[in-house]
Coordinates of C-alpha atoms and ligand atoms in Angstrom, one line a residue:
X1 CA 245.9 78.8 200.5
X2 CA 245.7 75.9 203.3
X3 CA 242.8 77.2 206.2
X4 CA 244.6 75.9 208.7
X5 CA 246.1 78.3 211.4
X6 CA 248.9 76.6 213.3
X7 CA 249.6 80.0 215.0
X8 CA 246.1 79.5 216.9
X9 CA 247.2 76.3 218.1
X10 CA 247.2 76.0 222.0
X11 CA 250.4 76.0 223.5
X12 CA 251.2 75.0 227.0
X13 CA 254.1 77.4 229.0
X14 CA 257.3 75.5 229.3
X15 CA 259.1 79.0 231.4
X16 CA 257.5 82.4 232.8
X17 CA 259.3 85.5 233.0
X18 CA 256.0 86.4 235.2
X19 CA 254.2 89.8 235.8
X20 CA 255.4 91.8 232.9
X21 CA 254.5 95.8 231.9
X22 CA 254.7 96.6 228.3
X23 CA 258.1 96.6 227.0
X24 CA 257.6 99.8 225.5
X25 CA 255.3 101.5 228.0
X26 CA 258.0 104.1 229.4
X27 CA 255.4 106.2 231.4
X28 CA 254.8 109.5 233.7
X29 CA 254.5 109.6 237.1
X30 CA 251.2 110.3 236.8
X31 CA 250.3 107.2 234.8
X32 CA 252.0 105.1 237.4
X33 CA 248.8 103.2 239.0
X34 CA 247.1 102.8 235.6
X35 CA 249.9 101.1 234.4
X36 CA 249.0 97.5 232.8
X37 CA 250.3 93.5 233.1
X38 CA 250.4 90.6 231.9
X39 CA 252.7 87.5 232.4
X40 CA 254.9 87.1 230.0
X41 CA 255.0 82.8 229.8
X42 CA 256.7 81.3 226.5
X43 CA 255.8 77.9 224.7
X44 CA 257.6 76.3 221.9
X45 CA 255.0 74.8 219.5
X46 CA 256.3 71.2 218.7
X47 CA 254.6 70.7 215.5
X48 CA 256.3 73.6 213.3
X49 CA 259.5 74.1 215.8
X50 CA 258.3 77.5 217.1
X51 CA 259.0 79.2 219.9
X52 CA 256.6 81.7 221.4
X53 CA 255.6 84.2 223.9
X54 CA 251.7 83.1 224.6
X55 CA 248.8 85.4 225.5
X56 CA 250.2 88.6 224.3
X57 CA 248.3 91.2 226.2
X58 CA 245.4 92.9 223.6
X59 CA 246.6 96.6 224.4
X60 CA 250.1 96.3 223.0
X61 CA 249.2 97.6 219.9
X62 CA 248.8 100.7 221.4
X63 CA 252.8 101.5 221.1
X64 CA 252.1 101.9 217.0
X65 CA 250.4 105.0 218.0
X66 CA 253.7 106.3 218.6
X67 CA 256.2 104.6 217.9
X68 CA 259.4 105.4 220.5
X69 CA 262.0 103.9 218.0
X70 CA 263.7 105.4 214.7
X71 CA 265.9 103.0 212.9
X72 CA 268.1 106.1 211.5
X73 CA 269.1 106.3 215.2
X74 CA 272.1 104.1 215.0
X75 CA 274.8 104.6 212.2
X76 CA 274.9 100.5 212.2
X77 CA 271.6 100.3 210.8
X78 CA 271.7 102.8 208.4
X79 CA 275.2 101.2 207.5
X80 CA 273.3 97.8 207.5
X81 CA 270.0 98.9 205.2
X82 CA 272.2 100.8 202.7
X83 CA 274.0 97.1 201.9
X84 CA 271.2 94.9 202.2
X85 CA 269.2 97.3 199.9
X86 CA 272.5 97.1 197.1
X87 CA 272.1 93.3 197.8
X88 CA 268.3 92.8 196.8
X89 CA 268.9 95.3 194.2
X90 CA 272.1 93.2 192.2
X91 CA 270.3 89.8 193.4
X92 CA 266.4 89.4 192.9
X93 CA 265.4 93.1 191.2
X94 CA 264.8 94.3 187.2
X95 CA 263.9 97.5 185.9
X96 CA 260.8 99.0 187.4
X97 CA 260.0 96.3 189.7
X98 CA 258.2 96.9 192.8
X99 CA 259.2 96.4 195.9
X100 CA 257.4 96.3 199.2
X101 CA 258.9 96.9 203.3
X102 CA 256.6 96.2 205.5
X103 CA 257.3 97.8 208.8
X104 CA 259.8 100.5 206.9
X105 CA 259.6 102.3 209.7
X106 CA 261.1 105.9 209.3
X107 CA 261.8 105.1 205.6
X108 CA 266.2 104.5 206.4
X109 CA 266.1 101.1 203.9
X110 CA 263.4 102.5 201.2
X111 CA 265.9 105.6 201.0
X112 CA 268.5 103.2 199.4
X113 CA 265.7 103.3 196.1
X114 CA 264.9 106.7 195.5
X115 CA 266.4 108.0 192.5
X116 CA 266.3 104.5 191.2
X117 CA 264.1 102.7 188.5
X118 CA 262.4 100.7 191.5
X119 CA 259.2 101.4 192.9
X120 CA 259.8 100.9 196.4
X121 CA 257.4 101.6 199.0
X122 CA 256.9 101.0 202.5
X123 CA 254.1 100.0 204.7
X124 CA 254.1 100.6 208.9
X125 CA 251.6 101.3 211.0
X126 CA 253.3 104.0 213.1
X127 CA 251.9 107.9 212.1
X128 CA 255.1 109.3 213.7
X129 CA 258.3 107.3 211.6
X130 CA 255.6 107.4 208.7
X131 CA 255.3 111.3 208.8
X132 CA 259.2 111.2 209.4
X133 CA 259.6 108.7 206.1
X134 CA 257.4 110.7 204.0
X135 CA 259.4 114.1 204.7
X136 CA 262.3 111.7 203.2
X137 CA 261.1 110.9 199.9
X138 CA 259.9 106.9 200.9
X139 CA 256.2 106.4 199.9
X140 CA 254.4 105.7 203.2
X141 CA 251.2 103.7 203.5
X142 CA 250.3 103.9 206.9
X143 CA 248.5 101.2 207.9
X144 CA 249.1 97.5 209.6
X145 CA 249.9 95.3 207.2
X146 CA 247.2 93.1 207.3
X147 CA 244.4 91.1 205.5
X148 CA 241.7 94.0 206.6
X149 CA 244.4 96.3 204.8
X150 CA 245.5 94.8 202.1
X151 CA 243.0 95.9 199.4
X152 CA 244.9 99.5 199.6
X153 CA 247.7 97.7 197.7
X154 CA 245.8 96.5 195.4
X155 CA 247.5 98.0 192.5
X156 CA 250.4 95.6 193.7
X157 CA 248.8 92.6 193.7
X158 CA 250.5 89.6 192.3
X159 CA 253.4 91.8 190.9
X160 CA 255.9 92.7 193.8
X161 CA 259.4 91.0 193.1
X162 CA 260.6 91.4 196.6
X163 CA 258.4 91.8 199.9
X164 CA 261.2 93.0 202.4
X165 CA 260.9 93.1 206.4
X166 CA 263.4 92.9 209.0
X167 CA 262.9 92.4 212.4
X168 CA 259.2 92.6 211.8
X169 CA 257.8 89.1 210.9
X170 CA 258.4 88.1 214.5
X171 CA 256.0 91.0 215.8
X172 CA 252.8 90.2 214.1
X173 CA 251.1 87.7 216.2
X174 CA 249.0 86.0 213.3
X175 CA 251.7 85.3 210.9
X176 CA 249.3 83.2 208.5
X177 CA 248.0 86.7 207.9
X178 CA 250.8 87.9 206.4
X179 CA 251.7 84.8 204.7
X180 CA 248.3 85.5 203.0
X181 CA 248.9 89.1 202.3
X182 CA 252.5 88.1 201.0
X183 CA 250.9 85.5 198.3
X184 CA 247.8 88.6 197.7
X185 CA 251.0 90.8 196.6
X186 CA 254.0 88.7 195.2
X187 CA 254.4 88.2 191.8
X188 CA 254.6 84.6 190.7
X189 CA 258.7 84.6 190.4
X190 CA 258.7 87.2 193.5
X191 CA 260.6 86.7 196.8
X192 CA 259.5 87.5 200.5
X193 CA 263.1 88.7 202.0
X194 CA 262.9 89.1 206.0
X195 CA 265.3 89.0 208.6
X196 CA 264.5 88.5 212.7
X197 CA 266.5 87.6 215.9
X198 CA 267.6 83.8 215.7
X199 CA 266.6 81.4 218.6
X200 CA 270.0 79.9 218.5
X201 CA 271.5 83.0 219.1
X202 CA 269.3 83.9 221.7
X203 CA 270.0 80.5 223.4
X204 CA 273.4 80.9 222.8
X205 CA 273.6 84.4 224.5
X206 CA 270.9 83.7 226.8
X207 CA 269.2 86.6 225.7
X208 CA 265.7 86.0 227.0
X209 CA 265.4 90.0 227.0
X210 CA 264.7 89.8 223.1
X211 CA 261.1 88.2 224.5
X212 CA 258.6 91.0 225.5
X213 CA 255.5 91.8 224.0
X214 CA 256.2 93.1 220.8
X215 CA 258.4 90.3 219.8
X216 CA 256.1 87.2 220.0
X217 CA 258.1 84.5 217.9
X218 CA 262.0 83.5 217.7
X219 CA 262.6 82.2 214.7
X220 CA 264.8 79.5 213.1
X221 CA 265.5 77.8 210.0
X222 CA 263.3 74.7 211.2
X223 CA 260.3 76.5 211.8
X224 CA 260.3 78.9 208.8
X225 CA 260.7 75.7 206.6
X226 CA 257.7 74.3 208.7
X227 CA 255.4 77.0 208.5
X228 CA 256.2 78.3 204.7
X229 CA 255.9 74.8 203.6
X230 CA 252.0 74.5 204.4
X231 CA 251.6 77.5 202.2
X232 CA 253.0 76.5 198.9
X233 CA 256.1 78.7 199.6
X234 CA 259.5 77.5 199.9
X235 CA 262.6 78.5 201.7
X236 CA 265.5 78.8 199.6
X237 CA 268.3 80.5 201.2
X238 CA 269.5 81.8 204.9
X239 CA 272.1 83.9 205.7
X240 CA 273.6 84.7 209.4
X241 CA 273.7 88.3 209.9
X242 CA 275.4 89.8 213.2
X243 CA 272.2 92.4 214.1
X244 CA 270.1 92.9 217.1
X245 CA 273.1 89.9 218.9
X246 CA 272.8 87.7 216.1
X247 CA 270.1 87.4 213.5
X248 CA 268.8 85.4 210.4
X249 CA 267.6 86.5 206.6
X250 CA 265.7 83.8 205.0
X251 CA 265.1 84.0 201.6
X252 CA 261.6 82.4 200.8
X253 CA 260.1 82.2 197.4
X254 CA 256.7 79.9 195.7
X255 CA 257.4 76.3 195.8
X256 CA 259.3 74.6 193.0
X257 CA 260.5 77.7 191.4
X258 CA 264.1 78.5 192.3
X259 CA 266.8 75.8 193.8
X260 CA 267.2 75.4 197.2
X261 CA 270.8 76.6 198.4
X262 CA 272.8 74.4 200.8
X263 CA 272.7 76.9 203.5
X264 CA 269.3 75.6 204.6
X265 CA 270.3 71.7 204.8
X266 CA 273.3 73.1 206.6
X267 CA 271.1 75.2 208.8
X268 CA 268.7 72.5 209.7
X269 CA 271.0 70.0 210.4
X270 CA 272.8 72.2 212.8
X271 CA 269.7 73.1 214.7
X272 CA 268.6 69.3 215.1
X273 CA 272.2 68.9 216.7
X274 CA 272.3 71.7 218.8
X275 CA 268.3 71.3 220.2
X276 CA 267.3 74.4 218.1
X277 CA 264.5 72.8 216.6
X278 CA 263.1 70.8 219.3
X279 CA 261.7 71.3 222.9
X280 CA 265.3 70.1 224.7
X281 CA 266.4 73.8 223.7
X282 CA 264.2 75.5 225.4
X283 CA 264.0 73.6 229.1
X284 CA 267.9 74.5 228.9
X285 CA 267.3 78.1 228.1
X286 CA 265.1 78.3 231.4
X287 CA 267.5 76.5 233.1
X288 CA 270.3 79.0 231.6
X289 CA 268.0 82.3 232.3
X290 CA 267.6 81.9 236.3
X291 CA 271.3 80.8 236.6
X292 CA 271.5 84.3 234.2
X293 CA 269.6 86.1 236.6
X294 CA 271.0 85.1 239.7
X295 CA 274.4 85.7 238.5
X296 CA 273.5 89.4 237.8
X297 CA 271.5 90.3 240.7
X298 CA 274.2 89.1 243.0
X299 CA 277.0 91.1 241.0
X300 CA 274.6 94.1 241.2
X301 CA 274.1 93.7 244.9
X302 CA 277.9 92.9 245.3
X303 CA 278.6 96.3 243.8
X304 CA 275.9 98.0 246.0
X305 CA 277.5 96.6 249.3
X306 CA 280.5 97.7 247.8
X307 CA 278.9 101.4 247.7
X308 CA 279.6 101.5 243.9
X309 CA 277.1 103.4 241.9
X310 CA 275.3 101.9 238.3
X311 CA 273.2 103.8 235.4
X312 CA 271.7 102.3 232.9
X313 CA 272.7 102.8 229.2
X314 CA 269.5 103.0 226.5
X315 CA 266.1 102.3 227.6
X316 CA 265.4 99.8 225.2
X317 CA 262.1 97.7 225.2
X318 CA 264.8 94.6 226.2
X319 CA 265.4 96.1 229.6
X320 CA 262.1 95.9 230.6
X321 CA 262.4 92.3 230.4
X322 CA 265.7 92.4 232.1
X323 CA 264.5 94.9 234.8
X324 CA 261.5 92.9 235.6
X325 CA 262.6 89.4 235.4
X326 CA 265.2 90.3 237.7
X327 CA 263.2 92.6 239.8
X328 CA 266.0 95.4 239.4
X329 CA 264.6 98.8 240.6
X330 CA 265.9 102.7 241.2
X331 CA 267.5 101.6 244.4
X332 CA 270.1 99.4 242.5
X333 CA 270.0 101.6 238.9
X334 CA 269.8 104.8 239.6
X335 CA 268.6 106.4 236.0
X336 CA 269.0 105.3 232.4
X337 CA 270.2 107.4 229.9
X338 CA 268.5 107.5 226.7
X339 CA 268.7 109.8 223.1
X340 CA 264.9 109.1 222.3
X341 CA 263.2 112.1 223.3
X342 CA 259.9 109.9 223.2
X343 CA 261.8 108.3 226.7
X344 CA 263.3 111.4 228.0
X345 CA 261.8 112.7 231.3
X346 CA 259.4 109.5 232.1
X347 CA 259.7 106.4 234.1
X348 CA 260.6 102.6 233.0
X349 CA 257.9 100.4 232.6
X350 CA 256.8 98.5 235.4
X351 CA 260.3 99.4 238.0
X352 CA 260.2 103.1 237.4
X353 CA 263.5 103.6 237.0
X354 CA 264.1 107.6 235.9
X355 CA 265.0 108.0 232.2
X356 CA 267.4 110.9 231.3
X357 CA 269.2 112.6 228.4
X358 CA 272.0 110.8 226.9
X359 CA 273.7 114.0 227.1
X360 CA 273.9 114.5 230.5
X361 CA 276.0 110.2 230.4
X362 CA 278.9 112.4 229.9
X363 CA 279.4 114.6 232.7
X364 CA 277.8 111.8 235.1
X365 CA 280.4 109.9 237.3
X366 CA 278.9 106.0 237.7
X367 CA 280.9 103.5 238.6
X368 CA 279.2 101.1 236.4
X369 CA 277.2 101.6 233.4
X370 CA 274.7 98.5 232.8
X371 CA 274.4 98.3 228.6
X372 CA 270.8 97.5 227.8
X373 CA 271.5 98.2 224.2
X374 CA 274.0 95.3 224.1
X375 CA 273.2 94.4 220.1
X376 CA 275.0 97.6 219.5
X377 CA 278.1 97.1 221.4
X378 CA 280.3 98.1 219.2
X379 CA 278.8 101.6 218.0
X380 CA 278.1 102.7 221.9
X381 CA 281.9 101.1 222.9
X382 CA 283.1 103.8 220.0
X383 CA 281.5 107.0 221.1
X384 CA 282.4 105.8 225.2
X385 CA 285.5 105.2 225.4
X386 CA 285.8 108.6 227.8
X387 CA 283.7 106.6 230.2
X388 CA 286.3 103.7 230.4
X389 CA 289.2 105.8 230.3
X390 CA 287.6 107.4 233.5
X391 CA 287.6 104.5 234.9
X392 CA 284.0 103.0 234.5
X393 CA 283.0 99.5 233.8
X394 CA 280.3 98.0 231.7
X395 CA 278.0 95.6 232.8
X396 CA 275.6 92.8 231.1
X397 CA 273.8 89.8 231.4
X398 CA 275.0 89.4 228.2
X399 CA 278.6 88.7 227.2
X400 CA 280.3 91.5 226.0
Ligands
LIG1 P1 265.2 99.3 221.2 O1 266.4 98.3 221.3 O2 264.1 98.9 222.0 O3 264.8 99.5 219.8 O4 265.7 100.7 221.8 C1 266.8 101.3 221.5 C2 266.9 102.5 222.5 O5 268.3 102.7 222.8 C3 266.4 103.8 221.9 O6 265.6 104.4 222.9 C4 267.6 104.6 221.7 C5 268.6 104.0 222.7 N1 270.0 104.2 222.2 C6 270.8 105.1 222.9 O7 270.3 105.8 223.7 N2 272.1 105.2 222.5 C7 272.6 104.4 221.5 O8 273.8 104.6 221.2 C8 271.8 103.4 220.9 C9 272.4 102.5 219.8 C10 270.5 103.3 221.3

């Protein structure tokens, strides 16, 4: 393996979001003066077309410790692991091969292989979704999947014939750590499956909410070829998928073993057109986030005027971007509703806004519900349709 670390390179900030809690950090009253910042300022490393969030505060790991989300919380995802899972199995597995998640979370796509030949196993650092996982069936090592770690899964090493994460990768701030821990535990015909938010469909949405603290890189076909390519790995295939507003799967396997799919040509080109892969990209996407969030805040303040009443719907770690960004407190959303019981009862990170039971959505009467959980439109639009046909409206920075 190369020693170079392009992840440590210094990056200078093209945008800020500025003073930013964690995204995650959903908090008592009590807690409200302890409560910690950092500014959230993103940089797009030239070199290996990456976009970044720099100077992720040191105390974000802390959210591992419990872990406020559950993947088996939304019928999409469950709907979505149980296919992928039937696709790696039919496409890359044999008999008895092993197979590695990392960040599997509360076990939803490891479920998929029990009662199969496969050895699947997962790894997260989360106690919580691990101790849920295990109750489930899904072998749980629970620890962070990293080089200091990685002699646990020793009896894997060099023979795993798929290494699967989604929405993971872009978490774990020194990814030439995992690369190393991926080449540690992949067999020599093995493939390192992972799938993460796409930069041009966050540019394309203007979804600067999927930047926070936990989600440090935005991916692309450009740089995954960069950055795999200094490690003697090779990415072979990409695939769109339509998860979390618009994601990516890349397919990466060791260099000069399988043949490289059109897709990725196809990919690449398309990202050097459209400024994907290149530094124009991003001064647009600052441009396009403060038009973004002047357009909401004077549609929220509109309706205020207008003495129209707005809730928020899921307190998802994106709305703390949103909230803060935009500087949107209690006094414009009143509450947000939430399932997680992890969420019910406490405060909003950094604007305080009061969280409440999903339950109680229902037999509220806003005028305007403001979706935080946008990527999962189309589940939340099928169990509201009551709140339409009463007469309330949805509302997003997001087209939906
Ligand atoms: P995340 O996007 O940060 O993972 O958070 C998702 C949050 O959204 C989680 O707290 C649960 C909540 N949620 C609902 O309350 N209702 C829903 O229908 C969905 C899909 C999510």
């Amino acid at each position: 393996m190369s020693k170079c670390n392009i992840t440590k390179k210094k990056i200078d900030a093209f945008m800020t979001f500025g003073k930013m809690p964690l995204a995650n950090g959903f908090l008592k009253k009590i807690d409200f003066k302890k409560e910690k910042f950092y500014n959230l300022d993103v940089g797009f490393n030239e070199k290996i077309s990456l976009f970044q969030v720099l100077g992720v505060p040191k105390f974000s790991n802390t959210v591992y410790k419990n872990y406020p989300f559950f993947t088996n919380k939304s019928v999409y995802m469950i709907r979505h692991f149980k296919k992928c899972a039937k696709w790696i199995k039919n496409n890359f597995l044999d008999f008895k091969s092993n197979l590695i998640e990392i960040g599997s979370n509360d076990g939803t796509m490891i479920k998929n292989f029990n009662n199969s030949s496969i050895n699947a196993i997962g790894v997260d650092p989360a106690p919580n979704v691990v101790s849920f996982a295990r109750k489930n069936g899904v072998k749980t090592y629970n620890i962070f999947f990293n080089s200091k770690n990685i002699y646990k899964l020793k009896k894997y090493y060099k023979s795993t014939k798929v290494i699967y994460a989604a929405n993971v990768f872009c978490h774990i701030k020194d990814l030439i750590d995992v690369i190393k821990c991926v080449d540690y535990l992949l067999s020599s015909d093995g493939y390192f499956i992972f799938e993460e938010p796409y930069l041009g469909s966050m540019y394309k949405n203007i979804s600067y909410d999927q930047l926070y603290d936990e989600h440090i890189y935005m991916f692309s076909a450009s740089s995954i070829l960069r950055i795999f390519q200094l490690y003697d790995f090779e990415l072979i295939d990409i695939q769109s998928q339509i998860t979390h507003g618009g994601s990516v799967r890349y397919i990466i396997s060791r260099k000069n073993k399988n043949l490289i799919k059109k897709n990725v040509n196809k990919f690449l080109k398309y990202e050097d057109l459209n400024n994907i892969s290149n530094i124009e990209g991003c001064l647009k996407f600052k441009n396009d986030c403060e038009m973004s969030r002047e357009l909401i805040l004077n549609k929220i303040k509109k309706l205020k005027k207008k003495n129209k009443s707005i809730c928020g719907y899921a307190a998802t770690a994106k709305s703390t971007t949103v909230l803060n960004y935009c500087g949107v407190g209690n006094e414009l959303i009143e509450c947000i509703y939430d399932t997680s019981e992890e969420k019910i009862g406490k405060y909003s990170p950094g604007m305080h806004i009061p969280i409440l039971p999903m339950k109680d959505f229902k037999k509220s009467n806003f005028d305007y519900a403001y979706l935080f959980a946008w990527n999962h439109k189309k589940e939340i639009f099928g169990k509201e349709k009551k709140f339409k046909k009463k007469g309330g409206k949805w509302l997003c920075h997001v087209k939906i």
